[in-house]
mmCIF file of C-alpha atoms in Angstrom:
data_model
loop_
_atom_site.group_PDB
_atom_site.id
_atom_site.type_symbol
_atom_site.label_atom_id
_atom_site.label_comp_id
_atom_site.label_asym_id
_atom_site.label_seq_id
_atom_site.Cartn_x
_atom_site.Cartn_y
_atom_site.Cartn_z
ATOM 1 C CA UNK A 1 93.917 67.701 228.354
ATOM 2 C CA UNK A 2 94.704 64.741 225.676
ATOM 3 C CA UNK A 3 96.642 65.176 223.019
ATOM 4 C CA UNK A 4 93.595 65.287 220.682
ATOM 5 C CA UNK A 5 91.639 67.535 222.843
ATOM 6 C CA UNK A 6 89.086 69.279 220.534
ATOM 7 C CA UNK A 7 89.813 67.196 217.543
ATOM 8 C CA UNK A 8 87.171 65.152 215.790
ATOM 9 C CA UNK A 9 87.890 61.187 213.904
ATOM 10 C CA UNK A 10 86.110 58.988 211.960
ATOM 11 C CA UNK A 11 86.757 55.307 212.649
ATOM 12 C CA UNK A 12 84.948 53.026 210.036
ATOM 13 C CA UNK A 13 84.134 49.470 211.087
ATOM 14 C CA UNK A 14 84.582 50.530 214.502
ATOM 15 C CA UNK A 15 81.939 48.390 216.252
ATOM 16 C CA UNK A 16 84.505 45.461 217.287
ATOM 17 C CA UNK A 17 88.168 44.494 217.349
ATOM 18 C CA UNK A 18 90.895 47.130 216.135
ATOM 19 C CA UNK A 19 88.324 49.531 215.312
ATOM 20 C CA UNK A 20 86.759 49.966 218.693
ATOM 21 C CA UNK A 21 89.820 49.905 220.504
ATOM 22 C CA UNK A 22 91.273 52.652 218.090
ATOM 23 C CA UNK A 23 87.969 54.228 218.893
ATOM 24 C CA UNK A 24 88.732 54.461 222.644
ATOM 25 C CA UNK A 25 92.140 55.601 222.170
ATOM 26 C CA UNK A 26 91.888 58.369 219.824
ATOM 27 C CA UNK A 27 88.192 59.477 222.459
ATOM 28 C CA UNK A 28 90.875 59.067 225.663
ATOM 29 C CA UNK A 29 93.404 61.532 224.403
ATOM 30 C CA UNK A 30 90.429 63.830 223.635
ATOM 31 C CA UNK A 31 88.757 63.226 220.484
ATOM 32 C CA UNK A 32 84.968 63.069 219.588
ATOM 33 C CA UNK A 33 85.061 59.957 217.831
ATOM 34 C CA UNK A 34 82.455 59.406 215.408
ATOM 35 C CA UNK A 35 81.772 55.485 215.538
ATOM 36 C CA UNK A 36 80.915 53.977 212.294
ATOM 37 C CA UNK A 37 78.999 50.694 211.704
ATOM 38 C CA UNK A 38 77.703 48.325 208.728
ATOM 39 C CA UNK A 39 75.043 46.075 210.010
ATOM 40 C CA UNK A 40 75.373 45.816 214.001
ATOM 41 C CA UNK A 41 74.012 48.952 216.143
ATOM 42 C CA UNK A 42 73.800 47.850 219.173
ATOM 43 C CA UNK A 43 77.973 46.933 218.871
ATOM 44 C CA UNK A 44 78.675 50.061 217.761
ATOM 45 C CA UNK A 45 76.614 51.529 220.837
ATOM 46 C CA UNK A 46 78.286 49.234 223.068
ATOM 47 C CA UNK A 47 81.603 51.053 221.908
ATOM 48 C CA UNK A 48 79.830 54.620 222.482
ATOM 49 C CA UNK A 49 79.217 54.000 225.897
ATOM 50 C CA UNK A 50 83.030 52.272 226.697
ATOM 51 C CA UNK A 51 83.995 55.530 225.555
ATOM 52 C CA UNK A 52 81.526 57.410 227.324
ATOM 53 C CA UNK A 53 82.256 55.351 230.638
ATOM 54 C CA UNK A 54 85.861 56.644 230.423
ATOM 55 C CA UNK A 55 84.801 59.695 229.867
ATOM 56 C CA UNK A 56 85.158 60.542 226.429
ATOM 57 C CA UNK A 57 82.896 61.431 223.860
ATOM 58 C CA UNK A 58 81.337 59.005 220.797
ATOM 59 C CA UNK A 59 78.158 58.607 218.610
ATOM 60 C CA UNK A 60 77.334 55.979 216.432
ATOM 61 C CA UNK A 61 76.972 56.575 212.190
ATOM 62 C CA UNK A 62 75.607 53.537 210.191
ATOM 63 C CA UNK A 63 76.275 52.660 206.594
ATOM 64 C CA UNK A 64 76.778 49.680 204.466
ATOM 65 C CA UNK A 65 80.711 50.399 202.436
ATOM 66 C CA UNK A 66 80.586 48.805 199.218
ATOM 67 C CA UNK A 67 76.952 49.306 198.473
ATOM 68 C CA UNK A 68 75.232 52.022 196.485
ATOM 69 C CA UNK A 69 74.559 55.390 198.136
ATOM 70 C CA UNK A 70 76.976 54.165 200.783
ATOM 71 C CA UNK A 71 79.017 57.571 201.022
ATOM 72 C CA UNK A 72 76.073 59.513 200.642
ATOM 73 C CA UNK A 73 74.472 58.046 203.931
ATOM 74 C CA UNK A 74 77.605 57.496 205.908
ATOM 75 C CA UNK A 75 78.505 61.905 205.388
ATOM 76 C CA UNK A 76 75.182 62.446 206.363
ATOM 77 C CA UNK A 77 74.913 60.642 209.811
ATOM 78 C CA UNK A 78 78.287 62.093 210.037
ATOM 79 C CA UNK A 79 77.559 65.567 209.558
ATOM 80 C CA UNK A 80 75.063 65.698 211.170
ATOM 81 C CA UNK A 81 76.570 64.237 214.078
ATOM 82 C CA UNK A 82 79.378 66.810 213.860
ATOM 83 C CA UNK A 83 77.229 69.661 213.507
ATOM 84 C CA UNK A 84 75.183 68.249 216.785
ATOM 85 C CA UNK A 85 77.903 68.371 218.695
ATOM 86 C CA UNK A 86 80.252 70.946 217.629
ATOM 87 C CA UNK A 87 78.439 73.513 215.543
ATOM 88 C CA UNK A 88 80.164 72.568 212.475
ATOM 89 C CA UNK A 89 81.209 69.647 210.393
ATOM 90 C CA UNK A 90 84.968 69.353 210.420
ATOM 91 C CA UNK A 91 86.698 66.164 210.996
ATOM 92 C CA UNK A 92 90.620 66.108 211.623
ATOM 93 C CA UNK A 93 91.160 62.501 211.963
ATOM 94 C CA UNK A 94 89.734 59.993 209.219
ATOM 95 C CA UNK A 95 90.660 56.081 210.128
ATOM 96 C CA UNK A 96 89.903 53.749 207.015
ATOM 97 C CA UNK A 97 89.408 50.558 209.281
ATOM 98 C CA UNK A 98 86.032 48.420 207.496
ATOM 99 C CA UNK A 99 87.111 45.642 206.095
ATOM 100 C CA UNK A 100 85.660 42.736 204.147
ATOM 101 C CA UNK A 101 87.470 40.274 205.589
ATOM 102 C CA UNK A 102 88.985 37.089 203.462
ATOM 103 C CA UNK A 103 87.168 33.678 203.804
ATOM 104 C CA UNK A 104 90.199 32.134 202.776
ATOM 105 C CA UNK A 105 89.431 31.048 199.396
ATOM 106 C CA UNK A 106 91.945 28.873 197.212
ATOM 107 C CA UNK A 107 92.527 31.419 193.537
ATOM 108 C CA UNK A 108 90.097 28.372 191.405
ATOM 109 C CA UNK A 109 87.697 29.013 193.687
ATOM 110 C CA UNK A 110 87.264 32.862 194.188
ATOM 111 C CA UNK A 111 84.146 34.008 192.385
ATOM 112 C CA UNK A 112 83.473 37.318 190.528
ATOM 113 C CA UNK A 113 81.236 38.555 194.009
ATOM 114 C CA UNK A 114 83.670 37.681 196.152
ATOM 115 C CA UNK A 115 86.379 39.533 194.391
ATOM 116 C CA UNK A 116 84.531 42.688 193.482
ATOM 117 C CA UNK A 117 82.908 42.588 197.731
ATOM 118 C CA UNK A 118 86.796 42.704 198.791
ATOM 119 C CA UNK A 119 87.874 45.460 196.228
ATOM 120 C CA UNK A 120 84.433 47.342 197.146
ATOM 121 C CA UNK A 121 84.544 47.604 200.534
ATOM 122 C CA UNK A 122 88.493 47.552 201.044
ATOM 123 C CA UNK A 123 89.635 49.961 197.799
ATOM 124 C CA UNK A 124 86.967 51.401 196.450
ATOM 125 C CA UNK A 125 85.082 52.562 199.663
ATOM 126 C CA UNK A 126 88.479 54.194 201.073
ATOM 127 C CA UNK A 127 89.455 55.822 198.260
ATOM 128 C CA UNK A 128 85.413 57.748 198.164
ATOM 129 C CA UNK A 129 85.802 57.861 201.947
ATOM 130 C CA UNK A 130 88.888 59.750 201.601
ATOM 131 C CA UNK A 131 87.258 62.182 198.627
ATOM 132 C CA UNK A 132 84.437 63.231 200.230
ATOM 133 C CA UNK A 133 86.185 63.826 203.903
ATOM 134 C CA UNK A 134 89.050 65.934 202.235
ATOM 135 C CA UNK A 135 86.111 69.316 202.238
ATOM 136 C CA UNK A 136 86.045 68.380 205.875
ATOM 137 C CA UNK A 137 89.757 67.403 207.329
ATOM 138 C CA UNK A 138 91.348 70.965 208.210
ATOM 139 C CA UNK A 139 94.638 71.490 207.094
ATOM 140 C CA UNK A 140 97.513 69.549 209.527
ATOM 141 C CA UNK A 141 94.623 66.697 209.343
ATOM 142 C CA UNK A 142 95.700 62.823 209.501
ATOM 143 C CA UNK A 143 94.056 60.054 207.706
ATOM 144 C CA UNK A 144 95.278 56.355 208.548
ATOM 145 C CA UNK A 145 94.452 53.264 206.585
ATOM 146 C CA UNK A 146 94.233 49.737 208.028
ATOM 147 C CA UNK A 147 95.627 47.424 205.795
ATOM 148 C CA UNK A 148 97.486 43.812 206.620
ATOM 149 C CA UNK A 149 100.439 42.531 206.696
ATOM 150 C CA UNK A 150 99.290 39.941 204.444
ATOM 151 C CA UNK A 151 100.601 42.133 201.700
ATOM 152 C CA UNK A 152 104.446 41.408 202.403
ATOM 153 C CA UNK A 153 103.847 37.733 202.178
ATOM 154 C CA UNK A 154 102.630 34.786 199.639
ATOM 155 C CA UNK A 155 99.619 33.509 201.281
ATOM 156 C CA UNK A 156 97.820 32.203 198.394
ATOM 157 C CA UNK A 157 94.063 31.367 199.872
ATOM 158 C CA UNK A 158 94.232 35.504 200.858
ATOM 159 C CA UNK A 159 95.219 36.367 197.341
ATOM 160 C CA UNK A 160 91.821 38.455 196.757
ATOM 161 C CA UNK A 161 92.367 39.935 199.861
ATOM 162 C CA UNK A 162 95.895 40.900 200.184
ATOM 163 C CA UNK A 163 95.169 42.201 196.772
ATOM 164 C CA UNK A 164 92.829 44.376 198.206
ATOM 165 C CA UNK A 165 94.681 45.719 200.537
ATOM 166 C CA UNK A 166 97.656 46.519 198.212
ATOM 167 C CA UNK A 167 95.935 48.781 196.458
ATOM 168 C CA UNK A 168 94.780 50.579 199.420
ATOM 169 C CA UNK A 169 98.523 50.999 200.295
ATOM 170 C CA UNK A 170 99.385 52.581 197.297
ATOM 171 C CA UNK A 171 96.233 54.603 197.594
ATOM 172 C CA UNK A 172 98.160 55.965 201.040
ATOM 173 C CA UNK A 173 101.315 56.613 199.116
ATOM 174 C CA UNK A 174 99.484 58.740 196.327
ATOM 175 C CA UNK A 175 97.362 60.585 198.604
ATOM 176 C CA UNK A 176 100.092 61.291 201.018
ATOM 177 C CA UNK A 177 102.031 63.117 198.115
ATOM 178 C CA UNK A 178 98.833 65.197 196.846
ATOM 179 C CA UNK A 179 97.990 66.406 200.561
ATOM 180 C CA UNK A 180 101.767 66.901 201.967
ATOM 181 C CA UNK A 181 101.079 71.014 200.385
ATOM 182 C CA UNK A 182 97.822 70.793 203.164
ATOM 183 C CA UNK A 183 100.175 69.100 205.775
ATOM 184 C CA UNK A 184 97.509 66.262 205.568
ATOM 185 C CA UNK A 185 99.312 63.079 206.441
ATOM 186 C CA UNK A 186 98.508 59.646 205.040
ATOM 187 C CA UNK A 187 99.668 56.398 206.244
ATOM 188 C CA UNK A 188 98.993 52.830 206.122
ATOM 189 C CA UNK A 189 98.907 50.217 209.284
ATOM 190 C CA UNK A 190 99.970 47.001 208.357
ATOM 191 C CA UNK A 191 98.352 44.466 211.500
ATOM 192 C CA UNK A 192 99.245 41.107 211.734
ATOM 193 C CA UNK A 193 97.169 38.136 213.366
ATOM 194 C CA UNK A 194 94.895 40.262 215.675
ATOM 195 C CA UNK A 195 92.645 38.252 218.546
ATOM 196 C CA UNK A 196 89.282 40.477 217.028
ATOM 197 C CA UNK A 197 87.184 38.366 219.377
ATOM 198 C CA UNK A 198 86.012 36.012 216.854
ATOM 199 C CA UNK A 199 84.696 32.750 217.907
ATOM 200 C CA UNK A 200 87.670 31.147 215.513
ATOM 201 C CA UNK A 201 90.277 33.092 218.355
ATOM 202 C CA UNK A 202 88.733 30.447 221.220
ATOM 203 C CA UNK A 203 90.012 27.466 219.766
ATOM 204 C CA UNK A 204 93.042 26.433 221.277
ATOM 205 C CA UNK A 205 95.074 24.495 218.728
ATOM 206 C CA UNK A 206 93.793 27.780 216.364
ATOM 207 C CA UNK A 207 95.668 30.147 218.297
ATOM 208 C CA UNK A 208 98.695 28.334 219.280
ATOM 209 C CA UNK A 209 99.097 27.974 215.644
ATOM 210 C CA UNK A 210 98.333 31.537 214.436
ATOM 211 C CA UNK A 211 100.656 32.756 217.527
ATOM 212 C CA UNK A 212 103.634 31.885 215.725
ATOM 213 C CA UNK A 213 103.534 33.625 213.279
ATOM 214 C CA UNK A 214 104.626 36.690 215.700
ATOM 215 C CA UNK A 215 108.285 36.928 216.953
ATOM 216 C CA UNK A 216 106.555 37.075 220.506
ATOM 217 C CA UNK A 217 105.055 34.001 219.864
ATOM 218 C CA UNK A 218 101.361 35.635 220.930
ATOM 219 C CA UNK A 219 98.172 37.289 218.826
ATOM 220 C CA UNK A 220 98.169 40.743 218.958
ATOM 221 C CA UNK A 221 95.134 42.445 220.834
ATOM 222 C CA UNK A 222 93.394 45.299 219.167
ATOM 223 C CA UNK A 223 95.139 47.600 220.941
ATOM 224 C CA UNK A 224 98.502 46.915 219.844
ATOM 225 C CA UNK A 225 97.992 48.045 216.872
ATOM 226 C CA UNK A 226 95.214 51.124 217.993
ATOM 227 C CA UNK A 227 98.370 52.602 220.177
ATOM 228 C CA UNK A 228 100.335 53.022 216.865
ATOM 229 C CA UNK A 229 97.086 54.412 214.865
ATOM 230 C CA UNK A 230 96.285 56.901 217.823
ATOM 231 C CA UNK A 231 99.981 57.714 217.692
ATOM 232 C CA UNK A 232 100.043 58.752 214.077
ATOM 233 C CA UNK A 233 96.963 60.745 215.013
ATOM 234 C CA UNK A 234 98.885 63.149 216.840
ATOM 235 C CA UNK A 235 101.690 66.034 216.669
ATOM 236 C CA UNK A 236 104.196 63.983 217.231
ATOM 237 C CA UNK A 237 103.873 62.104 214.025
ATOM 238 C CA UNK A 238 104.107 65.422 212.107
ATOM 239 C CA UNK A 239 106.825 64.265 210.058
ATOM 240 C CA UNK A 240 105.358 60.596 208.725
ATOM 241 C CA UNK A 241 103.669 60.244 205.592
ATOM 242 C CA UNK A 242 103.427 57.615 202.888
ATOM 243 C CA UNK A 243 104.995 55.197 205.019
ATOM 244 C CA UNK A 244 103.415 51.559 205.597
ATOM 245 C CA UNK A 245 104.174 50.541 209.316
ATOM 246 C CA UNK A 246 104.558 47.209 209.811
ATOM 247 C CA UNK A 247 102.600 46.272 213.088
ATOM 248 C CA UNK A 248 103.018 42.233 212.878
ATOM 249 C CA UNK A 249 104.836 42.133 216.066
ATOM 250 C CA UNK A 250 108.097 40.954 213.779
ATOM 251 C CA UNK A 251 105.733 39.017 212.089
ATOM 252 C CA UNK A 252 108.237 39.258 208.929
ATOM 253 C CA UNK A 253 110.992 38.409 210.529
ATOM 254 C CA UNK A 254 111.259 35.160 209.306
#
């Protein structure tokens, strides 16, 4: 018996990187994780049947965050999914992990899309996410949002971004204080370089580079930061809300 034995979770973006992993880690302590993609089914199955393999439990929901009708269609594949397998449509664990990732973009040159993409898939979607899963997530339910540890530092080509991602922070802190009466806990993850298995992550000089910005002098894998999510998934992390946990590997440490 896991720790989440008979609990459902949500993972958006969960197809690749710190989303799948977090997948497979909240599925091997017992979870039916439902497995949320944008654009690439067949990754998001290939993450179903890792967890199925290790004998957990997974299906795949698709939906494009950011776009019109996107909550609509993601609760439906979810219910539905839910229902399938369970006989009703609760979900205790909601992980905000789809991201629109920064192309690194200088401030003169950021364009109107390219802002309103990063605030629309990394604010607004969350925030909606979050509103429509709150008839669903039992009381003593956990939501975790992904954010970056980009937001404790001046990194001016990821000012769109970080942005971004600030406001989904503060989105934690405010929701943490309106659920607390529901024992609903809301936190933030704040990841620092993570090796997501992007082609950039082969070149050598790349990653010798980004490595230092880690006191351990390495990237982080996926599931260095999915052990901490799974973790505030369970019992034991009762007693944390509102908090943004810094998961750079002492990336701030100067």
């Amino acid at each position: 018996m896991g720790k989440l034995s008979g609990k459902t979770a949500l993972v958006t973006g969960s197809s690749r990187g710190i989303g799948r992993a977090t997948a497979i880690g909240l599925a091997r302590e017992g979870a039916l994780v439902a497995v949320h993609y944008a654009h690439n089914e067949q990754a998001a199955q290939e993450t179903v049947e890792l967890i199925e393999k290790d004998g957990g439990q997974a299906f795949t929901v698709g939906a494009e965050l950011g776009t019109p009708g996107d909550i609509d269609q993601l609760f439906a594949g979810l219910e539905a999914g839910l229902t399938e397998r369970t006989g009703r449509a609760t979900l205790d664990i909601l992980v905000n992990n789809a991201a629109e990732v920064s192309r690194g973009t200088v401030p003169e040159e950021v364009t109107a899309e390219e802002f309103d993409k990063a605030f629309a898939v990394n604010t607004k979607a969350p925030f909606f996410v979050i509103q429509r899963a709150l008839g669903l997530i039992p009381d003593g339910g956990r939501v975790v949002n992904i954010s970056t540890g980009l937001t404790r530092v001046a990194t001016p080509s990821q000012a769109v971004y970080a942005m971004s991602k600030g406001a989904l922070e503060q989105l934690s802190l405010h929701f943490a204080r309106h659920l607390a009466p529901r024992g609903i806990t809301v936190n933030s993850v704040l990841p620092g370089v993570t090796d997501n298995g992007s082609p950039v992550f082969q070149i050598p000089e790349l990653r010798e580079q980004l490595s230092q910005f880690s006191a351990y002098k390495r990237l982080a894998e996926p599931r260095d930061v999915a052990g901490v999510v799974v973790f505030l998934a369970t019992e034991e992390a009762d007693w944390i809300t509102g908090v943004s946990l810094d998961v750079t590997g002492g990336g701030l440490l100067g």
